[in-house]
Structure formats: structure tokens, C-alpha cells
mmCIF file of C-alpha atoms in Angstrom:
data_model
loop_
_atom_site.group_PDB
_atom_site.id
_atom_site.type_symbol
_atom_site.label_atom_id
_atom_site.label_comp_id
_atom_site.label_asym_id
_atom_site.label_seq_id
_atom_site.Cartn_x
_atom_site.Cartn_y
_atom_site.Cartn_z
ATOM 1 C CA MET Q 1 128.433 98.101 76.117
ATOM 2 C CA MET Q 2 127.641 94.665 77.518
ATOM 3 C CA LEU Q 3 130.758 94.732 79.712
ATOM 4 C CA LYS Q 4 129.596 97.989 81.313
ATOM 5 C CA THR Q 5 126.164 96.413 81.844
ATOM 6 C CA ILE Q 6 127.824 93.513 83.675
ATOM 7 C CA GLU Q 7 129.617 95.957 85.968
ATOM 8 C CA VAL Q 8 126.300 97.645 86.798
ATOM 9 C CA ILE Q 9 124.580 94.292 87.488
ATOM 10 C CA ASP Q 10 127.530 93.173 89.578
ATOM 11 C CA SER Q 11 127.517 96.322 91.719
ATOM 12 C CA PHE Q 12 123.712 96.238 92.151
ATOM 13 C CA PHE Q 13 123.130 92.518 92.863
ATOM 14 C CA GLY Q 14 126.569 91.375 93.967
ATOM 15 C CA PRO Q 15 129.125 89.242 92.077
ATOM 16 C CA GLU Q 16 127.440 85.895 92.827
ATOM 17 C CA HIS Q 17 123.938 86.771 91.581
ATOM 18 C CA LEU Q 18 122.314 84.778 88.775
ATOM 19 C CA GLU Q 19 121.791 87.966 86.791
ATOM 20 C CA VAL Q 20 125.576 88.287 86.640
ATOM 21 C CA ALA Q 21 125.813 84.685 85.385
ATOM 22 C CA GLU Q 22 123.305 85.438 82.629
ATOM 23 C CA GLY Q 23 125.154 88.598 81.624
ATOM 24 C CA LEU Q 24 128.447 86.726 81.497
ATOM 25 C CA LEU Q 25 126.857 84.114 79.262
ATOM 26 C CA ARG Q 26 125.698 86.812 76.842
ATOM 27 C CA ASN Q 27 129.118 88.438 77.044
ATOM 28 C CA SER Q 28 130.788 85.182 76.051
ATOM 29 C CA GLY Q 29 128.758 85.151 72.838
ATOM 30 C CA LEU Q 30 129.922 88.665 71.961
ATOM 31 C CA HIS Q 31 133.537 87.701 72.621
ATOM 32 C CA ARG Q 32 133.155 84.585 70.503
ATOM 33 C CA ASP Q 33 131.697 86.586 67.598
ATOM 34 C CA ARG Q 34 134.769 88.848 67.794
ATOM 35 C CA GLU Q 35 137.045 85.776 67.990
ATOM 36 C CA GLU Q 36 138.152 86.814 71.488
ATOM 37 C CA PHE Q 37 138.189 83.214 72.629
ATOM 38 C CA ASP Q 38 140.183 83.572 75.858
ATOM 39 C CA GLU Q 39 137.755 86.229 77.074
ATOM 40 C CA ALA Q 40 134.775 84.084 76.027
ATOM 41 C CA ILE Q 41 136.127 81.081 77.933
ATOM 42 C CA ALA Q 42 136.833 83.203 81.025
ATOM 43 C CA ALA Q 43 133.276 84.610 80.992
ATOM 44 C CA LEU Q 44 131.774 81.135 80.628
ATOM 45 C CA ASN Q 45 133.903 79.700 83.426
ATOM 46 C CA ARG Q 46 132.803 82.490 85.775
ATOM 47 C CA SER Q 47 129.165 82.031 84.755
ATOM 48 C CA LEU Q 48 129.565 78.299 85.379
ATOM 49 C CA GLU Q 49 130.911 78.889 88.895
ATOM 50 C CA ILE Q 50 127.940 81.103 89.814
ATOM 51 C CA ARG Q 51 125.414 78.614 88.435
ATOM 52 C CA GLU Q 52 127.026 75.762 90.363
ATOM 53 C CA GLN Q 53 126.820 77.775 93.583
ATOM 54 C CA HIS Q 54 123.083 78.331 93.059
ATOM 55 C CA PHE Q 55 121.963 75.050 91.486
ATOM 56 C CA GLY Q 56 124.630 72.493 92.366
ATOM 57 C CA PRO Q 57 126.765 70.529 89.878
ATOM 58 C CA ILE Q 58 123.892 68.594 88.243
ATOM 59 C CA HIS Q 59 121.544 71.092 86.619
ATOM 60 C CA ALA Q 60 120.391 72.059 83.117
ATOM 61 C CA SER Q 61 121.754 75.583 83.614
ATOM 62 C CA VAL Q 62 125.225 74.150 84.311
ATOM 63 C CA ALA Q 63 124.933 71.929 81.231
ATOM 64 C CA GLU Q 64 124.105 74.996 79.108
ATOM 65 C CA CYS Q 65 127.423 76.633 80.074
ATOM 66 C CA LEU Q 66 129.372 73.442 79.488
ATOM 67 C CA GLU Q 67 127.853 73.043 76.011
ATOM 68 C CA LEU Q 68 129.074 76.516 75.053
ATOM 69 C CA LEU Q 69 132.531 75.842 76.494
ATOM 70 C CA VAL Q 70 132.759 72.628 74.488
ATOM 71 C CA ARG Q 71 131.715 74.424 71.306
ATOM 72 C CA ILE Q 72 134.432 77.070 71.709
ATOM 73 C CA ARG Q 73 137.113 74.475 72.490
ATOM 74 C CA ILE Q 74 136.140 72.545 69.362
ATOM 75 C CA ASP Q 75 136.255 75.753 67.296
ATOM 76 C CA LEU Q 76 139.790 76.293 68.581
ATOM 77 C CA GLY Q 77 140.778 72.753 67.616
ATOM 78 C CA VAL Q 78 142.174 72.014 71.091
ATOM 79 C CA HIS Q 79 140.628 68.579 71.292
ATOM 80 C CA VAL Q 80 142.407 67.360 74.441
ATOM 81 C CA ASP Q 81 141.016 70.379 76.325
ATOM 82 C CA VAL Q 82 137.507 69.519 75.100
ATOM 83 C CA LEU Q 83 137.411 66.177 76.872
ATOM 84 C CA PRO Q 84 136.971 67.239 80.559
ATOM 85 C CA PRO Q 85 133.987 69.598 80.014
ATOM 86 C CA LEU Q 86 132.527 67.236 77.416
ATOM 87 C CA ARG Q 87 132.696 64.203 79.696
ATOM 88 C CA ARG Q 88 131.171 66.259 82.495
ATOM 89 C CA LEU Q 89 128.384 67.488 80.192
ATOM 90 C CA LEU Q 90 127.587 63.897 79.221
ATOM 91 C CA LYS Q 91 127.454 62.825 82.887
ATOM 92 C CA ILE Q 92 125.069 65.677 83.748
ATOM 93 C CA LYS Q 93 122.755 64.782 80.856
ATOM 94 C CA GLU Q 94 122.750 61.133 81.922
ATOM 95 C CA ASP Q 95 121.999 62.045 85.545
ATOM 96 C CA LEU Q 96 119.236 64.463 84.562
ATOM 97 C CA TYR Q 97 117.479 62.442 81.874
ATOM 98 C CA GLY Q 98 118.763 58.857 82.006
ATOM 99 C CA ARG Q 99 121.385 57.046 79.933
ATOM 100 C CA ASP Q 100 119.043 56.266 77.033
ATOM 101 C CA HIS Q 101 117.396 59.678 76.659
ATOM 102 C CA LEU Q 102 117.608 61.564 73.371
ATOM 103 C CA ALA Q 103 119.353 64.463 75.144
ATOM 104 C CA VAL Q 104 122.315 62.139 75.738
ATOM 105 C CA ALA Q 105 122.794 61.248 72.046
ATOM 106 C CA ALA Q 106 124.295 64.606 70.983
ATOM 107 C CA PRO Q 107 127.074 64.842 73.620
ATOM 108 C CA LEU Q 108 127.799 61.138 73.067
ATOM 109 C CA GLY Q 109 128.217 61.740 69.341
ATOM 110 C CA THR Q 110 130.414 64.785 69.958
ATOM 111 C CA LEU Q 111 132.569 62.856 72.421
ATOM 112 C CA ALA Q 112 132.923 60.033 69.888
ATOM 113 C CA ALA Q 113 134.006 62.489 67.181
ATOM 114 C CA VAL Q 114 136.604 64.148 69.423
ATOM 115 C CA LEU Q 115 137.999 60.785 70.560
ATOM 116 C CA GLY Q 116 138.246 59.729 66.923
ATOM 117 C CA LEU Q 117 140.334 62.816 66.142
ATOM 118 C CA LEU Q 118 142.567 61.895 69.083
ATOM 119 C CA LEU Q 119 142.907 58.344 67.635
ATOM 120 C CA GLU Q 120 141.142 56.806 70.647
ATOM 121 C CA PHE Q 121 139.205 54.520 68.335
ATOM 122 C CA PRO Q 122 137.802 51.785 70.641
ATOM 123 C CA GLU Q 123 136.108 54.313 72.935
ATOM 124 C CA ALA Q 124 135.063 56.497 69.989
ATOM 125 C CA ILE Q 125 133.375 53.556 68.243
ATOM 126 C CA SER Q 126 131.655 52.479 71.455
ATOM 127 C CA HIS Q 127 130.173 55.962 71.955
ATOM 128 C CA HIS Q 128 129.133 56.237 68.285
ATOM 129 C CA LYS Q 129 127.267 52.926 68.569
ATOM 130 C CA ARG Q 130 125.544 53.953 71.788
ATOM 131 C CA SER Q 131 124.525 57.330 70.336
ATOM 132 C CA LEU Q 132 123.202 55.590 67.223
ATOM 133 C CA HIS Q 133 121.221 53.121 69.357
ATOM 134 C CA ILE Q 134 119.550 56.015 71.206
ATOM 135 C CA LEU Q 135 118.665 57.729 67.926
ATOM 136 C CA GLN Q 136 117.248 54.531 66.454
ATOM 137 C CA SER Q 137 115.230 53.808 69.603
ATOM 138 C CA THR Q 138 113.800 57.334 69.555
ATOM 139 C CA TYR Q 139 113.162 57.913 65.843
ATOM 140 C CA GLY Q 140 113.214 54.476 64.235
ATOM 141 C CA TYR Q 141 115.495 53.825 61.269
ATOM 142 C CA LYS Q 142 113.963 56.263 58.772
ATOM 143 C CA HIS Q 143 115.307 59.518 60.173
ATOM 144 C CA ILE Q 144 118.066 61.817 58.946
ATOM 145 C CA SER Q 145 119.769 61.871 62.372
ATOM 146 C CA VAL Q 146 120.015 58.075 62.301
ATOM 147 C CA VAL Q 147 121.580 58.020 58.833
ATOM 148 C CA LYS Q 148 124.070 60.756 59.803
ATOM 149 C CA GLY Q 149 124.933 58.707 62.891
ATOM 150 C CA MET Q 150 125.570 55.659 60.687
ATOM 151 C CA ASN Q 151 127.804 57.720 58.419
ATOM 152 C CA ASN Q 152 129.812 59.051 61.379
ATOM 153 C CA LEU Q 153 130.255 55.529 62.743
ATOM 154 C CA ALA Q 154 131.373 54.246 59.337
ATOM 155 C CA LEU Q 155 133.956 57.023 58.980
ATOM 156 C CA THR Q 156 135.403 56.303 62.426
ATOM 157 C CA LEU Q 157 135.549 52.566 61.647
ATOM 158 C CA THR Q 158 137.437 53.476 58.478
ATOM 159 C CA PHE Q 159 139.984 55.588 60.370
ATOM 160 C CA ALA Q 160 140.376 52.665 62.799
ATOM 161 C CA LYS Q 161 141.098 50.401 59.783
ATOM 162 C CA ARG Q 162 138.124 48.186 60.591
ATOM 163 C CA TYR Q 163 137.283 48.167 56.913
ATOM 164 C CA ALA Q 164 134.829 45.255 56.680
ATOM 165 C CA GLU Q 165 132.640 46.746 59.426
ATOM 166 C CA ALA Q 166 132.914 50.206 57.851
ATOM 167 C CA ILE Q 167 131.776 48.953 54.441
ATOM 168 C CA ALA Q 168 128.794 47.166 56.002
ATOM 169 C CA VAL Q 169 127.734 50.300 57.898
ATOM 170 C CA HIS Q 170 128.227 52.497 54.806
ATOM 171 C CA ARG Q 171 125.999 50.172 52.752
ATOM 172 C CA GLU Q 172 123.345 50.182 55.477
ATOM 173 C CA CYS Q 173 123.592 53.987 55.559
ATOM 174 C CA LEU Q 174 122.928 54.103 51.810
ATOM 175 C CA GLN Q 175 120.001 51.689 52.030
ATOM 176 C CA VAL Q 176 118.265 53.675 54.765
ATOM 177 C CA GLY Q 177 119.282 56.984 53.207
ATOM 178 C CA GLU Q 178 117.733 56.067 49.873
ATOM 179 C CA LEU Q 179 114.435 55.269 51.576
ATOM 180 C CA LEU Q 180 114.593 58.559 53.444
ATOM 181 C CA VAL Q 181 115.849 61.149 50.928
ATOM 182 C CA GLY Q 182 115.909 59.290 47.605
ATOM 183 C CA ARG Q 183 118.872 58.874 45.270
ATOM 184 C CA HIS Q 184 118.586 62.361 43.761
ATOM 185 C CA ASN Q 185 119.891 64.139 46.852
ATOM 186 C CA VAL Q 186 123.208 65.721 47.826
ATOM 187 C CA TYR Q 187 123.293 63.870 51.161
ATOM 188 C CA PHE Q 188 122.932 60.567 49.325
ATOM 189 C CA ALA Q 189 125.705 61.522 46.897
ATOM 190 C CA THR Q 190 128.008 62.415 49.809
ATOM 191 C CA TRP Q 191 127.369 59.060 51.477
ATOM 192 C CA GLN Q 192 128.120 57.350 48.154
ATOM 193 C CA ASN Q 193 131.355 59.323 47.866
ATOM 194 C CA ASN Q 194 132.387 58.168 51.345
ATOM 195 C CA LEU Q 195 131.749 54.531 50.403
ATOM 196 C CA ALA Q 196 133.737 54.942 47.185
ATOM 197 C CA ASP Q 197 136.649 56.431 49.143
ATOM 198 C CA LEU Q 198 136.660 53.371 51.382
ATOM 199 C CA LEU Q 199 136.359 50.900 48.506
ATOM 200 C CA THR Q 200 139.368 52.603 46.928
ATOM 201 C CA GLN Q 201 141.340 52.182 50.158
ATOM 202 C CA VAL Q 202 140.653 48.436 50.316
ATOM 203 C CA GLY Q 203 141.439 47.893 46.636
ATOM 204 C CA GLU Q 204 137.882 47.299 45.365
ATOM 205 C CA LEU Q 205 138.608 49.609 42.449
ATOM 206 C CA ASP Q 206 135.901 48.492 40.005
ATOM 207 C CA GLN Q 207 133.191 48.903 42.657
ATOM 208 C CA ALA Q 208 134.653 52.237 43.710
ATOM 209 C CA GLU Q 209 134.543 53.533 40.129
ATOM 210 C CA LYS Q 210 130.866 52.645 39.779
ATOM 211 C CA VAL Q 211 129.963 54.347 43.055
ATOM 212 C CA TYR Q 212 132.032 57.464 42.258
ATOM 213 C CA ARG Q 213 130.363 57.844 38.866
ATOM 214 C CA VAL Q 214 126.865 57.594 40.351
ATOM 215 C CA ALA Q 215 127.792 60.087 43.083
ATOM 216 C CA LEU Q 216 129.270 62.440 40.473
ATOM 217 C CA ALA Q 217 126.155 62.312 38.279
ATOM 218 C CA THR Q 218 123.949 63.029 41.293
ATOM 219 C CA LYS Q 219 126.080 65.973 42.455
ATOM 220 C CA GLN Q 220 126.192 67.478 38.963
ATOM 221 C CA SER Q 221 122.424 67.157 38.649
ATOM 222 C CA VAL Q 222 121.627 68.579 42.104
ATOM 223 C CA LEU Q 223 124.442 71.123 42.595
ATOM 224 C CA GLY Q 224 125.322 72.003 39.018
ATOM 225 C CA THR Q 225 128.631 71.399 37.282
ATOM 226 C CA ASN Q 226 130.449 74.344 38.925
ATOM 227 C CA HIS Q 227 130.518 73.320 42.581
ATOM 228 C CA PRO Q 228 133.425 72.415 44.937
ATOM 229 C CA SER Q 229 131.760 69.144 45.919
ATOM 230 C CA VAL Q 230 131.622 68.167 42.240
ATOM 231 C CA ALA Q 231 135.322 69.034 41.917
ATOM 232 C CA LEU Q 232 136.104 66.817 44.924
ATOM 233 C CA THR Q 233 134.455 63.768 43.365
ATOM 234 C CA LEU Q 234 136.077 64.464 39.989
ATOM 235 C CA ASN Q 235 139.476 64.602 41.682
ATOM 236 C CA ASN Q 236 138.867 61.380 43.587
ATOM 237 C CA LEU Q 237 137.655 59.632 40.452
ATOM 238 C CA GLY Q 238 140.694 60.859 38.522
ATOM 239 C CA VAL Q 239 143.086 59.454 41.137
ATOM 240 C CA LEU Q 240 141.186 56.150 41.100
ATOM 241 C CA LEU Q 241 141.343 55.868 37.321
ATOM 242 C CA MET Q 242 145.106 56.392 37.431
ATOM 243 C CA LYS Q 243 145.371 53.518 39.921
ATOM 244 C CA MET Q 244 143.301 51.398 37.529
ATOM 245 C CA GLY Q 245 145.759 52.013 34.716
ATOM 246 C CA LYS Q 246 143.593 54.452 32.738
ATOM 247 C CA PRO Q 247 145.939 57.480 32.590
ATOM 248 C CA ILE Q 248 144.330 59.339 29.670
ATOM 249 C CA GLU Q 249 140.821 59.326 31.173
ATOM 250 C CA ALA Q 250 142.296 59.969 34.637
ATOM 251 C CA ARG Q 251 143.990 63.174 33.475
ATOM 252 C CA GLU Q 252 140.848 64.332 31.643
ATOM 253 C CA ILE Q 253 138.680 63.812 34.741
ATOM 254 C CA LYS Q 254 141.255 65.394 37.045
ATOM 255 C CA LEU Q 255 141.528 68.414 34.738
ATOM 256 C CA GLN Q 256 137.739 68.949 34.910
ATOM 257 C CA GLY Q 257 138.010 69.112 38.705
ATOM 258 C CA MET Q 258 140.938 71.530 38.520
ATOM 259 C CA VAL Q 259 139.029 73.856 36.177
ATOM 260 C CA ILE Q 260 136.223 74.110 38.754
ATOM 261 C CA GLU Q 261 138.751 74.804 41.521
ATOM 262 C CA GLN Q 262 140.375 77.535 39.431
ATOM 263 C CA ARG Q 263 136.999 79.236 39.006
ATOM 264 C CA LEU Q 264 136.112 79.068 42.699
ATOM 265 C CA LEU Q 265 139.369 79.208 44.683
ATOM 266 C CA PRO Q 266 142.297 81.676 44.869
ATOM 267 C CA SER Q 267 145.527 80.595 43.199
ATOM 268 C CA ASN Q 268 147.323 80.017 46.532
ATOM 269 C CA HIS Q 269 144.554 77.872 48.030
ATOM 270 C CA PRO Q 270 145.955 74.578 49.449
ATOM 271 C CA ILE Q 271 143.358 72.508 47.560
ATOM 272 C CA ARG Q 272 144.484 73.996 44.244
ATOM 273 C CA GLU Q 273 148.124 73.492 45.147
ATOM 274 C CA ALA Q 274 147.491 69.841 46.106
ATOM 275 C CA SER Q 275 145.574 69.252 42.861
ATOM 276 C CA GLN Q 276 148.462 70.667 40.829
ATOM 277 C CA VAL Q 277 150.915 68.344 42.582
ATOM 278 C CA THR Q 278 148.674 65.351 41.833
ATOM 279 C CA MET Q 279 148.276 66.357 38.194
ATOM 280 C CA THR Q 280 152.032 66.780 37.801
ATOM 281 C CA LYS Q 281 152.530 63.236 39.091
ATOM 282 C CA MET Q 282 149.883 61.972 36.646
ATOM 283 C CA VAL Q 283 151.570 63.689 33.686
ATOM 284 C CA ASN Q 284 155.019 62.385 34.643
ATOM 285 C CA ARG Q 285 153.946 58.764 34.967
#
């Protein structure tokens, strides 16, 4: 129906009219909902061309198209293809609003995340820090966007094996997060889980156990005992306890996580299969 409408608009106004660009934008959303991604990208690219002809390369309407293109590319997991439109989107936002404007923080954070997935850690960390600085300057420290930005930076530092910096940022994230949402909160428990994961990586096993147990208690209290996030922390804690030389408790904890997975996931789910492999290794040790 929308495609036929585009043909009517095109024949009435001409192929370069802004009404055609708007129709193509709407069309791209329909294609995306149907998972017709090539068609969605083609519609957005054509809409982008028309907007550039009318408004020039630096305009909010052009940025709108680029944001949608970036979103689809990320959905497809083609991260190298995301970089050109994403870098262009960032440049437009900077030219329109200034380098330190809040509108710049989101594309900066997205660019940092994509670069992290591509293992381009120095540039990813630089963009995370700049995005975080903008958020802090705009909102102050006590804001959920700031704490999420800290968490994203800490995770990227971890992947880059800059462990000391990552631990410091994770702890700062928890300090600010506690002031913002309190300890009895699923966000706070997730941030604790991330810190425990990192402490496990660097061999701080006693600290990691304490943090895992607090995160587990919080998740069970907030989410209930039958939740995939609870199973995740149980599994992580079980693996940690095995490393600490506590095989009996490790298997008991791991089994609790597997029981939750069996209730919630199909038998051929990769998480269940991975858990079974880990449990088999625990039993055979």
C-alpha cells in the first residue's frame, strides 16, 4: 500500500520532491519491520539523496536518515559498514550543534561501541570518554545516562585489557549508581556483576565472590528466583567457586542456574548447551 502511495507522490510531484523523501522514509520502516533490510537501506539512501539536494549535506533532516541507516546496519551486525554513515552523522551533529552539545553524545557513544566490537580500542576509549564528559557536563554525575556511560567505558577498557583503569571506572560507576538508584535495583546488580566478572579475570577471586553474592541476592530479590539474569550470575558464581577450589558448592550453584535455564529455554538453546558442557567439566574434575 505504501509503495503504491510513493508511486502516486512521485508521479504528481516528481521524483526529487521532499514528499517523496518522506514517503521513502516511512517505507523504510515498513521494510525494516518485515526484515526486508536491503529494501529498507535502498529506500533510506534514496531519501537521503533527495534531502541532500534540498538542504545540503549539513542538515537535521539528513542526520535523521543517517541515524536510521546506522540503526539498520547495527541490527544486521555489519559493523564495518556502519562506520562511514556513523562518522558522517557525528560530523553533522558537531557542525550543527557544536562538539560539546548533548546531541553529540549519543552518536559518539555508538561509534565507540562499534569501534570496540571491531577491536579498535584506543579510538573507542577516546570516544567513550568524550561522550561521558558531555553527559557529565550536561547532567552532572547523578544521572542514569552518566552511569551507563561509565559502565560502557569500563567494559571497553576490560576488552582492551586495561584492567586497572576498568576496575577504577567500575567502582566509580557503582558509587554513583548507588546514590542514584540505590542498592536494591537491577541496574545496580548488573553493574556489580560486571565488576565481579572483571575481578575474576584479574584473579581477585575472594573479592569477586563477595560481589557476585551481593549481586545474586539483589537480582533474586528484585527479579525473583526464576529469571535468566539470576541464572547468569549463578553460573558465573559456580565457575568462580570451581576456580577457588570449592567443587561441591560450585556444582550446587551451577546446578541451580541450569534448573532455571531448563525452565525458561528450549533444550537446544546455546546457553543450555554451554552450561551442560561446563557442568560436565566440573563433574569430571
